[in-house]
Each structure stands twice: as structure tokens, then as C-alpha cells.
mmCIF file of N, CA and C in Angstrom:
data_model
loop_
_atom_site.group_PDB
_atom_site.id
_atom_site.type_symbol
_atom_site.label_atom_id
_atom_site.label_comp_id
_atom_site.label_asym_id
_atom_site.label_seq_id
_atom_site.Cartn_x
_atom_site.Cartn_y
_atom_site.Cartn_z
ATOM 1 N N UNK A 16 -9.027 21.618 -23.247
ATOM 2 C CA UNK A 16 -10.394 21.167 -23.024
ATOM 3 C C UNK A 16 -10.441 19.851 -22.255
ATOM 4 N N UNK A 17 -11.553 19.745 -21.759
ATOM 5 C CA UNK A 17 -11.595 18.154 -20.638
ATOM 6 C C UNK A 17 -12.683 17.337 -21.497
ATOM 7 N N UNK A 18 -11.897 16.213 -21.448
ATOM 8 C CA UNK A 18 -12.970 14.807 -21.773
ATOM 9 C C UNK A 18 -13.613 14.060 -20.852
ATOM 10 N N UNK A 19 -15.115 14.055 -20.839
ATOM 11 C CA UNK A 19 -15.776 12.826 -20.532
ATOM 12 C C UNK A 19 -14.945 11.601 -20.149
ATOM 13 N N UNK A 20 -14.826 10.963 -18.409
ATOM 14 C CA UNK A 20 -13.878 10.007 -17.984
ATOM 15 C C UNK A 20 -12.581 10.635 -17.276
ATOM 16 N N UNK A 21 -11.920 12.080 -17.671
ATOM 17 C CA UNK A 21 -10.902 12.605 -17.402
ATOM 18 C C UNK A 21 -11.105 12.288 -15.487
ATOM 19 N N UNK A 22 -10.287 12.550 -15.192
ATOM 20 C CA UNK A 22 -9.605 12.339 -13.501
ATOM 21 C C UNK A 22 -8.642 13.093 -13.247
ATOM 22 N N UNK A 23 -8.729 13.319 -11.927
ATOM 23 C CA UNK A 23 -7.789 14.225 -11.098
ATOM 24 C C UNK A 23 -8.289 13.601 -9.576
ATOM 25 N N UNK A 24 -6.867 13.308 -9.134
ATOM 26 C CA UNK A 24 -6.534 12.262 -7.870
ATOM 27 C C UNK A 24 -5.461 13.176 -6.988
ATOM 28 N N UNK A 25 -6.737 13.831 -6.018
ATOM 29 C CA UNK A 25 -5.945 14.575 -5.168
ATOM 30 C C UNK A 25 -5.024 13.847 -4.049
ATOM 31 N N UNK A 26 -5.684 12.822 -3.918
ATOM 32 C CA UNK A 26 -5.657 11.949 -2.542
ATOM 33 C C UNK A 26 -6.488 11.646 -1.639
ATOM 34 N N UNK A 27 -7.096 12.995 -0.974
ATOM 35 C CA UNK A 27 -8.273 13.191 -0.358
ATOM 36 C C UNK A 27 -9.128 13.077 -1.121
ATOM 37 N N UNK A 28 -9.150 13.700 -2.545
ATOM 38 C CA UNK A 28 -10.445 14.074 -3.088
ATOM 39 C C UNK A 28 -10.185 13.320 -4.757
ATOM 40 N N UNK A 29 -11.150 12.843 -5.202
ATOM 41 C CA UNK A 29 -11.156 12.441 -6.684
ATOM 42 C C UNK A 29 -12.177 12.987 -7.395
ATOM 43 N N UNK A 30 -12.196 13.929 -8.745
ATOM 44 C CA UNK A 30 -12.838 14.383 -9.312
ATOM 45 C C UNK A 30 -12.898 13.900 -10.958
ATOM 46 N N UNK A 31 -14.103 13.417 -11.318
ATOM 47 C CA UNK A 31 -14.194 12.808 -11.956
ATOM 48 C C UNK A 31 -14.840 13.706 -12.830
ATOM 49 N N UNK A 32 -14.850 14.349 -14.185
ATOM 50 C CA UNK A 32 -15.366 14.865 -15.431
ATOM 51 C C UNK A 32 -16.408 13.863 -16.080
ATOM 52 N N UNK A 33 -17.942 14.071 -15.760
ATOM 53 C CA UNK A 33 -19.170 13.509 -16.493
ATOM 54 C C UNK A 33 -19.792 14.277 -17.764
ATOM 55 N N UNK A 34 -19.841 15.559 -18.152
ATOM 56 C CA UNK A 34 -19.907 16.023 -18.803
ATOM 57 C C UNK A 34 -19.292 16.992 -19.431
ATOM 58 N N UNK A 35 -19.362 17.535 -20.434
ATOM 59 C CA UNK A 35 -18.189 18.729 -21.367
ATOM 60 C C UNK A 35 -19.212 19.714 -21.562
ATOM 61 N N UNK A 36 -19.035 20.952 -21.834
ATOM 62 C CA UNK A 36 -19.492 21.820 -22.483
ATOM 63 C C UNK A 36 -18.651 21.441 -23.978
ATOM 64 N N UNK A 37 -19.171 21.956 -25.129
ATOM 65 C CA UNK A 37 -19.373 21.829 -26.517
ATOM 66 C C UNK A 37 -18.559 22.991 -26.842
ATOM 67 N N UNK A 38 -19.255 24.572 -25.952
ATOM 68 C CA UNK A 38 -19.032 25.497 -26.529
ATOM 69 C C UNK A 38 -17.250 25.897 -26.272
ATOM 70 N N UNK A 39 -17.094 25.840 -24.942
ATOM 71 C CA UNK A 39 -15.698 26.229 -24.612
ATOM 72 C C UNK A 39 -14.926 24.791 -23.997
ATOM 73 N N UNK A 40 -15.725 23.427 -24.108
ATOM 74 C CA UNK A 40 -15.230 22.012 -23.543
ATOM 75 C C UNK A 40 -14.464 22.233 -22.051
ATOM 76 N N UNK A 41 -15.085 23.235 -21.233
ATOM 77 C CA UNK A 41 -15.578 23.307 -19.873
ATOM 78 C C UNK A 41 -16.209 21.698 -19.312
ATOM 79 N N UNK A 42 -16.131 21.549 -17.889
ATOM 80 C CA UNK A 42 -16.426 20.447 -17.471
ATOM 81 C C UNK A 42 -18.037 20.930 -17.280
ATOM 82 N N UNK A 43 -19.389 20.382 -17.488
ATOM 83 C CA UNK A 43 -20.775 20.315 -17.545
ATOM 84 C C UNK A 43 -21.143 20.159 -16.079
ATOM 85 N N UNK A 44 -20.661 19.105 -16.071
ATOM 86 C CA UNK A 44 -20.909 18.144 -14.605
ATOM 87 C C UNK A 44 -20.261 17.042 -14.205
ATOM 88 N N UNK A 45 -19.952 17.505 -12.635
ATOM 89 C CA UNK A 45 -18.310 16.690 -12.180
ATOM 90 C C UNK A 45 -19.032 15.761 -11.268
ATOM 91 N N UNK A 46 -18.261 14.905 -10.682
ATOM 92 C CA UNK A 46 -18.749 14.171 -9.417
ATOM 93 C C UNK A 46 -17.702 14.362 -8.585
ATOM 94 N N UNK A 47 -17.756 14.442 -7.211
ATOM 95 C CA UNK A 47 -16.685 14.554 -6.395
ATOM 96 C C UNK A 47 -16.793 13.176 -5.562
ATOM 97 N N UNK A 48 -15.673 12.685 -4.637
ATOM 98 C CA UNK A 48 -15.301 11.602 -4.241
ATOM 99 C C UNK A 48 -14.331 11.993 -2.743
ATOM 100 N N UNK A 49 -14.623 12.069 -1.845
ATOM 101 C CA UNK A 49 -14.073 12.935 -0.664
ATOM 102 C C UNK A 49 -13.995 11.052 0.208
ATOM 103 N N UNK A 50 -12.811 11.559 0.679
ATOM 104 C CA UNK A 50 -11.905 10.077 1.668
ATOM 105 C C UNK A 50 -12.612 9.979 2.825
ATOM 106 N N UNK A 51 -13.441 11.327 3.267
ATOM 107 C CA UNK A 51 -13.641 11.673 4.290
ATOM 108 C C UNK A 51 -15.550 11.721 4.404
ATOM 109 N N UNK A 52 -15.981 11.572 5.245
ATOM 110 C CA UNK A 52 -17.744 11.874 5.585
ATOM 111 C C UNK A 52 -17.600 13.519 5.067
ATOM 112 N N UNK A 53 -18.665 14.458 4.198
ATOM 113 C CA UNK A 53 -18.734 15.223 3.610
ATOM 114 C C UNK A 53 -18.917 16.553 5.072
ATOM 115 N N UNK A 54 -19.541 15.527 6.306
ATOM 116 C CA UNK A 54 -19.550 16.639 7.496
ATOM 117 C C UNK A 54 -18.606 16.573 8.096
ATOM 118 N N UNK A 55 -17.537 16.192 8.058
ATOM 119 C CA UNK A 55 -16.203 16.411 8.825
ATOM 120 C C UNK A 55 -15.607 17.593 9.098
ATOM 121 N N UNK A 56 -15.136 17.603 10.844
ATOM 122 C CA UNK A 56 -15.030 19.036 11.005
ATOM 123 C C UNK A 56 -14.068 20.203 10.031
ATOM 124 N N UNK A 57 -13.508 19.375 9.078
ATOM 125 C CA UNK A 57 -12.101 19.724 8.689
ATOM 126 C C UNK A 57 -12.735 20.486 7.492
ATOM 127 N N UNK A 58 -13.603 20.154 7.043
ATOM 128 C CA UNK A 58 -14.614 20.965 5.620
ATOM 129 C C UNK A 58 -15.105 22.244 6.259
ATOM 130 N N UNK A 59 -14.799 23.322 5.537
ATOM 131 C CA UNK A 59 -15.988 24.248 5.441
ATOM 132 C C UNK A 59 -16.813 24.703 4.542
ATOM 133 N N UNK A 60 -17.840 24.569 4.331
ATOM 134 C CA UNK A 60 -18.456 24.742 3.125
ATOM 135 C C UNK A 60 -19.534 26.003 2.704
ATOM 136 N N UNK A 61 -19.303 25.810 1.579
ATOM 137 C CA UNK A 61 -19.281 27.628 1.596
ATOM 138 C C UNK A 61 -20.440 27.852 -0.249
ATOM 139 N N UNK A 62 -21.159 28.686 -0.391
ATOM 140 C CA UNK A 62 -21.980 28.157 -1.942
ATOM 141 C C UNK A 62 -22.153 30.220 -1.970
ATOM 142 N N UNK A 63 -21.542 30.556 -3.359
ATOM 143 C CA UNK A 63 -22.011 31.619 -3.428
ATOM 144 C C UNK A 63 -23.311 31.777 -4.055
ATOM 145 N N UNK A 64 -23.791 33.318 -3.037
ATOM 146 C CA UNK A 64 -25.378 34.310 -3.441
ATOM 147 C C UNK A 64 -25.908 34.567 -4.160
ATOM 148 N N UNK A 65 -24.741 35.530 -4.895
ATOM 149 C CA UNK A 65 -24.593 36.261 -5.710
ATOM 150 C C UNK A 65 -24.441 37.518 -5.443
ATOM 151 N N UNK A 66 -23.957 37.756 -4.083
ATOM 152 C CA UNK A 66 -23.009 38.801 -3.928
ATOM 153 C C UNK A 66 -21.738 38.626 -2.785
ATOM 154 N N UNK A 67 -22.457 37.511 -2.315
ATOM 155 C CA UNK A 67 -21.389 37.061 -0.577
ATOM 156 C C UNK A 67 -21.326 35.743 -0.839
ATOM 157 N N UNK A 68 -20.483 35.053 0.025
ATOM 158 C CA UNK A 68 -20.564 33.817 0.119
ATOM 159 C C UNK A 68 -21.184 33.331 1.717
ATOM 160 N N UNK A 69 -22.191 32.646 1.701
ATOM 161 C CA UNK A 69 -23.063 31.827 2.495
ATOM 162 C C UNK A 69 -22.272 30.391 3.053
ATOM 163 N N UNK A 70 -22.977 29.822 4.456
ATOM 164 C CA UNK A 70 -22.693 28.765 4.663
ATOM 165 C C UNK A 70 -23.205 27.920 3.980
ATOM 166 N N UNK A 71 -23.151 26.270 3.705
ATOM 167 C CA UNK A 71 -23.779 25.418 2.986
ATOM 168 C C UNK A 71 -23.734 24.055 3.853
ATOM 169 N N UNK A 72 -24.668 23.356 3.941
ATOM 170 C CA UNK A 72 -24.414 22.072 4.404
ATOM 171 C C UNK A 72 -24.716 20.586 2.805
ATOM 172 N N UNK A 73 -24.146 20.279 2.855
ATOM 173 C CA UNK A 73 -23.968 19.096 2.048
ATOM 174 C C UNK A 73 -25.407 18.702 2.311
ATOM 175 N N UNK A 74 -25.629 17.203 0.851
ATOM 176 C CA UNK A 74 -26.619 16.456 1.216
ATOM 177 C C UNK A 74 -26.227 15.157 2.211
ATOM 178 N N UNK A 75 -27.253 14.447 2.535
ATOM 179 C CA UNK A 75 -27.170 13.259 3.069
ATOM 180 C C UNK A 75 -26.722 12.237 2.233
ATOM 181 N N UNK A 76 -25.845 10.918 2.836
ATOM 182 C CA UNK A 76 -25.600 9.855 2.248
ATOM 183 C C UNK A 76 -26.923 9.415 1.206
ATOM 184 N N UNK A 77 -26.110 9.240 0.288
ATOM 185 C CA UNK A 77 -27.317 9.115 -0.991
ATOM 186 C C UNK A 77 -28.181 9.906 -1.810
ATOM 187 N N UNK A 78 -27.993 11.400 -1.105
ATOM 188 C CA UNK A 78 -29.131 12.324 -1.825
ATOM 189 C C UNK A 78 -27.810 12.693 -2.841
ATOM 190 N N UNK A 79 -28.431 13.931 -3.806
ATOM 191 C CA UNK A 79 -28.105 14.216 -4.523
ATOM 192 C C UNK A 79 -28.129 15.823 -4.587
ATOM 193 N N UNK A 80 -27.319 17.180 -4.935
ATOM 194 C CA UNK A 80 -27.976 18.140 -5.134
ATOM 195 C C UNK A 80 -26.874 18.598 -6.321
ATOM 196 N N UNK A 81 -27.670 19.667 -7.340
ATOM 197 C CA UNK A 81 -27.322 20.376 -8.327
ATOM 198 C C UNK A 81 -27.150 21.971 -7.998
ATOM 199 N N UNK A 82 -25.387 21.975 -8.271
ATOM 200 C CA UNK A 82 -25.237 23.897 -7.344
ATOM 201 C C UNK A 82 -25.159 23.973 -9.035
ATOM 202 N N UNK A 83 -26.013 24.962 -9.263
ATOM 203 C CA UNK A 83 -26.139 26.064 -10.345
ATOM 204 C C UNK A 83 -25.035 27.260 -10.387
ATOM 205 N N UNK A 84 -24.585 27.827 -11.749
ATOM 206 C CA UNK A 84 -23.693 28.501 -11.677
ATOM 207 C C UNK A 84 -24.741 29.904 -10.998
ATOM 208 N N UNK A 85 -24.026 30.796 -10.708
ATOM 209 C CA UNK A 85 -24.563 32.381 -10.376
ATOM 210 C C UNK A 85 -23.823 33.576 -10.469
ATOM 211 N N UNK A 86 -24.585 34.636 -11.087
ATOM 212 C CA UNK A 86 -23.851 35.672 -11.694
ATOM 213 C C UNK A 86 -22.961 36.311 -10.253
ATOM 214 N N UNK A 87 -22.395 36.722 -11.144
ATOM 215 C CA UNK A 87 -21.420 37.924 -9.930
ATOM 216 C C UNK A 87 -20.185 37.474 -9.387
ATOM 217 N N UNK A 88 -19.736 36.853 -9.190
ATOM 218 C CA UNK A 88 -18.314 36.359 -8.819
ATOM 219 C C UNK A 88 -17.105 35.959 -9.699
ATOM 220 N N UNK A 89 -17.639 36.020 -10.947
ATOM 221 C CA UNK A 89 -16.662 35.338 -12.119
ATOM 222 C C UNK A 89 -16.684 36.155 -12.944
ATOM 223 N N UNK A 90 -18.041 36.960 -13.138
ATOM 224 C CA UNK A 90 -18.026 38.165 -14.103
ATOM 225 C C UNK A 90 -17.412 39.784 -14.015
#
């Protein structure tokens, strides 16, 4: 299970654990930390449908967005 504070230090990327799930202590909600501007050509970014996977563009410096889980790819 992951704790609240836990870390993982890719190099490029730092992911930080903000919340737990209770039920299976799953991570809730992560923050990511990228070395790089989030539009760099080297990213492709990608958010599944719920049956395909779609392009995605990131938010802007400072915004914020919440990707929701969605059925079909895990089930």
C-alpha cells in the first residue's frame, strides 16, 4: 500500500502520493513534476474514452485539471 508523502524520483519525472484510497490504499491523487515544459515535443499525450485512446493536451502553467478514472481499459 502507498502513504501520503511517498515519492518516486524518476529523474525526469517526480511523483509525489497526496492521497490513499482506504479501501485497497491505492494512490487517490498524485501530483506529477516533469523537468521538462509539459508541451515538449518529446511527450505524447494520450487520455483514455472508454474504448480508444484519444489525443490530450495538458493544462496551462498554473491551471489545474482532474483525469477521472473510466470504465473499459482495466476491467
Amino acid at each position: 500500500p502507498f502513504q501520503i508523502g511517498d515519492v518516486v524520483d524518476l529523474g525526469d519525472l517526480r511523483v509525489e502520493v497526496l492521497g490513499v484510497d482506504q479501501e485497497g490504499g491505492g494512490p487517490s491523487s498524485i501530483r506529477y513534476e516533469f523537468s521538462e515544459r509539459l508541451k515538449a515535443e518529446r511527450y505524447l499525450w494520450m487520455v483514455w474514452n472508454g474504448n480508444h485512446y484519444e489525443e490530450w493536451a495538458p493544462p496551462a502553467v498554473g491551471d489545474e485539471v482532474v483525469l477521472t478514472s473510466r470504465p473499459g481499459i482495466f476491467e
